[in-house]
Short mmCIF file of C-alpha atoms in Angstrom, two decimals:
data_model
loop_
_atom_site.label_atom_id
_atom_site.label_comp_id
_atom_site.label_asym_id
_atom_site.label_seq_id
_atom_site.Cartn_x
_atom_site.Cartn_y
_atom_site.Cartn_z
CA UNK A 273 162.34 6.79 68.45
CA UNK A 274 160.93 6.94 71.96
CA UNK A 275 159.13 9.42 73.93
CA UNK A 276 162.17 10.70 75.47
CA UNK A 277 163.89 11.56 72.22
CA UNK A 278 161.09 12.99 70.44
CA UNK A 279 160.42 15.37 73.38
CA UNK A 280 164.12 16.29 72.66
CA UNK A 281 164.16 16.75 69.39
CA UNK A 282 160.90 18.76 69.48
CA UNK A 283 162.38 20.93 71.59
CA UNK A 284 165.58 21.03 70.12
CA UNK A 285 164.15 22.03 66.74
CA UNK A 286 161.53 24.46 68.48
CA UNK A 287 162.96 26.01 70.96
CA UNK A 288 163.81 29.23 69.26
CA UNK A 289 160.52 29.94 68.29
CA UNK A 290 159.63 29.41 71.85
CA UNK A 291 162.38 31.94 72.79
CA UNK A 292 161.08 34.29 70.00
CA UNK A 293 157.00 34.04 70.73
CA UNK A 294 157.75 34.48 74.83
CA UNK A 295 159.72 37.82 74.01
CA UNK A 296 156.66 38.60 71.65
CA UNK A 297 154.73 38.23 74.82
CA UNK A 298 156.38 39.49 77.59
CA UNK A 299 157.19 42.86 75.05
CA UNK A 300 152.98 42.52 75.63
CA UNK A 301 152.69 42.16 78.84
CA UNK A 302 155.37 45.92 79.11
CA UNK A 303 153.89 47.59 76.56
CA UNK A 304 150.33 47.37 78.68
CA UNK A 305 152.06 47.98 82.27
CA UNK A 306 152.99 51.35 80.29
CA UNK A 307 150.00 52.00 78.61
CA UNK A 308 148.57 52.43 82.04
CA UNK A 309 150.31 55.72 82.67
CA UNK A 310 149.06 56.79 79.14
CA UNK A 311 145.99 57.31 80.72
CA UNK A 312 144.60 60.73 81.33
CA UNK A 313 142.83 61.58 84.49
CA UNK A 314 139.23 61.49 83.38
CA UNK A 315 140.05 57.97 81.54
CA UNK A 316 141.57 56.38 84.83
CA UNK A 317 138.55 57.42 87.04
CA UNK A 318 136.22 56.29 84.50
CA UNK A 319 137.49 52.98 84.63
CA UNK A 320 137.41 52.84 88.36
CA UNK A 321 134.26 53.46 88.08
CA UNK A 322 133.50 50.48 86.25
CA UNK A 323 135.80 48.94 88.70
CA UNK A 324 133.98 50.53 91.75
CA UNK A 325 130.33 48.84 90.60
CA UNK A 326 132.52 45.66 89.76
CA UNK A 327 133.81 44.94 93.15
CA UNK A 328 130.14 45.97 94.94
CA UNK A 329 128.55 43.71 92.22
CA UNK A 330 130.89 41.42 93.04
CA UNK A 331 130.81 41.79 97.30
CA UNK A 332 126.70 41.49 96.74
CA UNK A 333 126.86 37.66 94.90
CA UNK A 334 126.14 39.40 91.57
CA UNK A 335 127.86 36.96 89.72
CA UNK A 336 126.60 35.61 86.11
CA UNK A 337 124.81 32.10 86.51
CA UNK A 338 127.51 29.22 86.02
CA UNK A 339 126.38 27.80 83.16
CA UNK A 340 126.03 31.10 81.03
CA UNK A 341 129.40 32.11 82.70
CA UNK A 342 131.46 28.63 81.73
CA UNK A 343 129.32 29.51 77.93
CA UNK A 344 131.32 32.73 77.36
CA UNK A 345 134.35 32.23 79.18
CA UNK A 346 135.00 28.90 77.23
CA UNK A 347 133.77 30.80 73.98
CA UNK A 348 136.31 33.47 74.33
CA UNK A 349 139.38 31.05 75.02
CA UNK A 350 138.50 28.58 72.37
CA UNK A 351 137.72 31.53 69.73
CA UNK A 352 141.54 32.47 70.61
CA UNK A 353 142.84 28.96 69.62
CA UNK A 354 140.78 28.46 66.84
CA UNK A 355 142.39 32.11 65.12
CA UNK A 356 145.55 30.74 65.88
CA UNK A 357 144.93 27.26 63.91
CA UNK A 358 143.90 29.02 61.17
CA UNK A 359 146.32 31.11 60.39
CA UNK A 360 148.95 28.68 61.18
CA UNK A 361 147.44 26.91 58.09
CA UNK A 362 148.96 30.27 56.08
CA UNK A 363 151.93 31.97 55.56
CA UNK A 364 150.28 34.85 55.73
CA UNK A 365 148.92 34.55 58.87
CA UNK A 366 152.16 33.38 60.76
CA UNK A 367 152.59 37.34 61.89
CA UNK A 368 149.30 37.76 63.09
CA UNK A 369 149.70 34.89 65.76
CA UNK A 370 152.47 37.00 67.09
CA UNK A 371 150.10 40.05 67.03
CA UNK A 372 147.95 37.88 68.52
CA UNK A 373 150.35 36.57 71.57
CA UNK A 374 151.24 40.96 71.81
CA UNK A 375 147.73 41.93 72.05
CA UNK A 376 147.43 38.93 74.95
CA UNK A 377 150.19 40.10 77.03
CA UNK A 378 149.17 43.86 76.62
CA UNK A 379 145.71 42.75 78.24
CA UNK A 380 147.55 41.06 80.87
CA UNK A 381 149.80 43.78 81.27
CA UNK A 382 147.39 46.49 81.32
CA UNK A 383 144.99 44.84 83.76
CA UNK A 384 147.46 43.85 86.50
CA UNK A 385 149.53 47.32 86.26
CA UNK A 386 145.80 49.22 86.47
CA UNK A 387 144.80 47.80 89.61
CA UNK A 388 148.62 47.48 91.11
CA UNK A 389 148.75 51.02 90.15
CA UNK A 390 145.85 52.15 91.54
CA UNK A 391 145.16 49.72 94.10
CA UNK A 392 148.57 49.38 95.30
CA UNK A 393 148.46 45.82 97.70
CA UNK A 394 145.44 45.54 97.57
CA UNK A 395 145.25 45.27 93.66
CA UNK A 396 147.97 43.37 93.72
CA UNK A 397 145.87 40.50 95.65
CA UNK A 398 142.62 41.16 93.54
CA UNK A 399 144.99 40.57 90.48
CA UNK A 400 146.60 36.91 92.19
CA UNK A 401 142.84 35.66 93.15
CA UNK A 402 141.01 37.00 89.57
CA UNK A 403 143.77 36.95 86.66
CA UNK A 404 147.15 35.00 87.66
CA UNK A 405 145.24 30.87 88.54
CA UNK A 406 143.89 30.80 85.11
CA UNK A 407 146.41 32.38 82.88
CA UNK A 408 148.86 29.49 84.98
CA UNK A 409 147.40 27.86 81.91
CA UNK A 410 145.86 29.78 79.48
CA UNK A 411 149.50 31.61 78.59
CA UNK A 412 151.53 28.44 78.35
CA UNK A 413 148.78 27.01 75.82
CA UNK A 414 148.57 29.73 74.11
CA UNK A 415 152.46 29.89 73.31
CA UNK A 416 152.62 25.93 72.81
CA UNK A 417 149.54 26.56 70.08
CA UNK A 418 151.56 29.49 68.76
CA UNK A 419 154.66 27.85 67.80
CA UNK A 420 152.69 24.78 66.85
CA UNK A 421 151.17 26.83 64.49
CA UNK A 422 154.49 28.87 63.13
CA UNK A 423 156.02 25.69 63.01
CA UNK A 424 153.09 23.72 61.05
CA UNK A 425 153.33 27.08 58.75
CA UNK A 426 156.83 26.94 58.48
CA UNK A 427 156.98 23.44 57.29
CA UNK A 428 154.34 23.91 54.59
CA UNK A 429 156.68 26.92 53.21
CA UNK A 430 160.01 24.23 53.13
CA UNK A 431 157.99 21.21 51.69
CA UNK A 432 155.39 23.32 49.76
CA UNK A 433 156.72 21.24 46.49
CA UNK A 434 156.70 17.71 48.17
CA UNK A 435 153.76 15.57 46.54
CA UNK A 436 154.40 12.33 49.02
CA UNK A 437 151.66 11.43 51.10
CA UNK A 438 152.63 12.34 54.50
CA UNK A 439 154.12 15.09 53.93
CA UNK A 440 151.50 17.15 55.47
CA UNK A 441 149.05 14.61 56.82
CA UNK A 442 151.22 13.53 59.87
CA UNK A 443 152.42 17.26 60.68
CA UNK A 444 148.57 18.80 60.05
CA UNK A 445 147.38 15.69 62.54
CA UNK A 446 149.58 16.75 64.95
CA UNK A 447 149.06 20.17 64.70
CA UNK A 448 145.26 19.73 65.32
CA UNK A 449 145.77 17.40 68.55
CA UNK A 450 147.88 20.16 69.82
CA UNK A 451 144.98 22.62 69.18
CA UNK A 452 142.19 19.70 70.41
CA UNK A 453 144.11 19.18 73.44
CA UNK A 454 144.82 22.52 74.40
CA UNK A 455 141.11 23.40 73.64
CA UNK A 456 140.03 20.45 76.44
CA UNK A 457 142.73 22.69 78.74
CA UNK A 458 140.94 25.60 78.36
CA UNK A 459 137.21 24.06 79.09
CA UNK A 460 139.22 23.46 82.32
CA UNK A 461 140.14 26.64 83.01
CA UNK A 462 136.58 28.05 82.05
CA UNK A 463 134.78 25.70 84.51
CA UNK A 464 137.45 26.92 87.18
CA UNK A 465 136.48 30.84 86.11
CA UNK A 466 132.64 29.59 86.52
CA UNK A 467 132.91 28.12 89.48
CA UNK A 468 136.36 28.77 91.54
CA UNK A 469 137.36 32.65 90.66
CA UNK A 470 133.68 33.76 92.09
CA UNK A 471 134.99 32.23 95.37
CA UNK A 472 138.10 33.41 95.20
CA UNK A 473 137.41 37.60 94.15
CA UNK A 474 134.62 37.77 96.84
CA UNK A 475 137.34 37.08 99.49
CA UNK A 476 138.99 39.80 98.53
CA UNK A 477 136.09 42.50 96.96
CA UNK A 478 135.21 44.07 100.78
CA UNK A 479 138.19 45.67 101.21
CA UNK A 480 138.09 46.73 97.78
CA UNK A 481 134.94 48.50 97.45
CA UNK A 482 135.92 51.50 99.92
CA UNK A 483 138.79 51.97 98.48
CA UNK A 484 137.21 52.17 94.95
CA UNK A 485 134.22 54.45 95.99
#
C-alpha cells in the first residue's frame, strides 16, 4: 500500500472522529465567547485590570527572559499532549480527551471574546498578533493527537482478546510517533511564543494601554 492510499484510508476510517472532536471543540470555543457575558461587573474590571498592567508591562519590554519563557510555554503544551497519550491508552479516559479538547476551545473562546468584547478592534488585533499564529498549530495537533488517541483506544476495546503479536505493537508505535512528532511541533511553537509573539504584542500594546487604564 503506498502513501497515497494509506493517507486515504486513514482518513476514510477517521474522519468521523475528526468530525466529532472539531464539534467538541468549536462547542468550546462558544461556550467561552458566552461565558464572557456571564461576567458580572466587578469580575470584568478586575480582569482588565490584570489586562491594564499586562499591556504597560508589556509596552515597557517587561517580558520573561527567553529561555525561562520557551521553559514554561513548551512545559504547558507538552503537559497537554502527554494527558492526552495517556488516557488514550484507556477506555476510561477516551471522554476526558474530549473534556480536554472543550476546556481548550473554552480558553480560546473566552480569551478572544474578552478582549473583542471589551476592546472592540483593537482587541480584535491584540487577539490576531498574541493568540491566533500559534494556535495555527497548536489546535490542529491537538485534534490529530485526540483522535489518534480515541482511535488507539478504540482499537484496544475491538481487539482486546487478540493475543498475536502486532496486534498492538504496530498501532501503540504509531500512536506514540504521532504524539513524538506533534510534541517536536509544539517546541516550535514555544520558541515562536519566546521569541516572535514579544515582537509581535508590543506593536500593538500602545494603543492598548489608554484604552485599558
Amino acid at each position: 500500500m503506498n502513501r497515497n492510499q494509506s493517507l486515504q484510508l486513514y482518513v476514510k476510517e477517521n474522519l468521523s472522529l475528526y468530525l466529532f472532536v472539531s464539534v467538541i471543540f468549536i462547542t468550546g470555543v462558544i461556550f467561552g465567547a458566552v461565558m464572557v457575558n456571564a461576567l458580572s461587573l466587578e469580575q470584568k474590571q478586575e480582569i482588565m485590570r490584570y489586562l491594564g498592567n499586562f499591556f504597560s508591562s508589556v509596552d515597557q519590554g517587561g517580558f520573561m527572559e527567553t529561555n525561562a519563557s520557551f521553559q514554561q510555554s513548551f512545559a504547558m503544551h507538552i503537559k497537554w499532549i502527554l494527558i492526552i497519550w495517556i488516557l488514550g491508552m484507556s477506555v476510561i479516559g477516551l471522554p476526558l480527551i474530549l473534556v480536554l479538547d472543550f476546556l481548550k476551545g473554552v480558553l480560546i473562546g473566552f480569551t478572544v471574546g474578552y478582549l473583542v468584547g471589551q476592546l472592540s478592534w483593537k482587541g480584535l488585533l491584540f487577539a490576531l498578533v498574541s493568540v491566533a499564529p500559534q494556535n495555527l498549530i497548536i489546535i490542529p495537533a491537538l485534534l490529530i493527537c485526540s483522535v489518534t488517541a480515541m482511535a488507539f483506544s478504540i482499537h484496544m476495546v475491538k481487539h482486546r482478546f487478540m493475543t498475536r503479536k502486532g496486534a498492538f505493537y504496530e498501532p501503540f508505535m504509531r500512536y506514540s510517533a504521532t504524539i513524538l512528532v506533534s510534541g517536536v511541533l509544539l517546541a516550535g511553537v514555544a520558541l515562536f511564543e519566546a521569541h516572535i509573539s514579544p515582537v509581535m504584542m508590543k506593536w500593538v500594546t500602545p494603543m492598548l494601554v489608554t484604552m485599558s487604564s
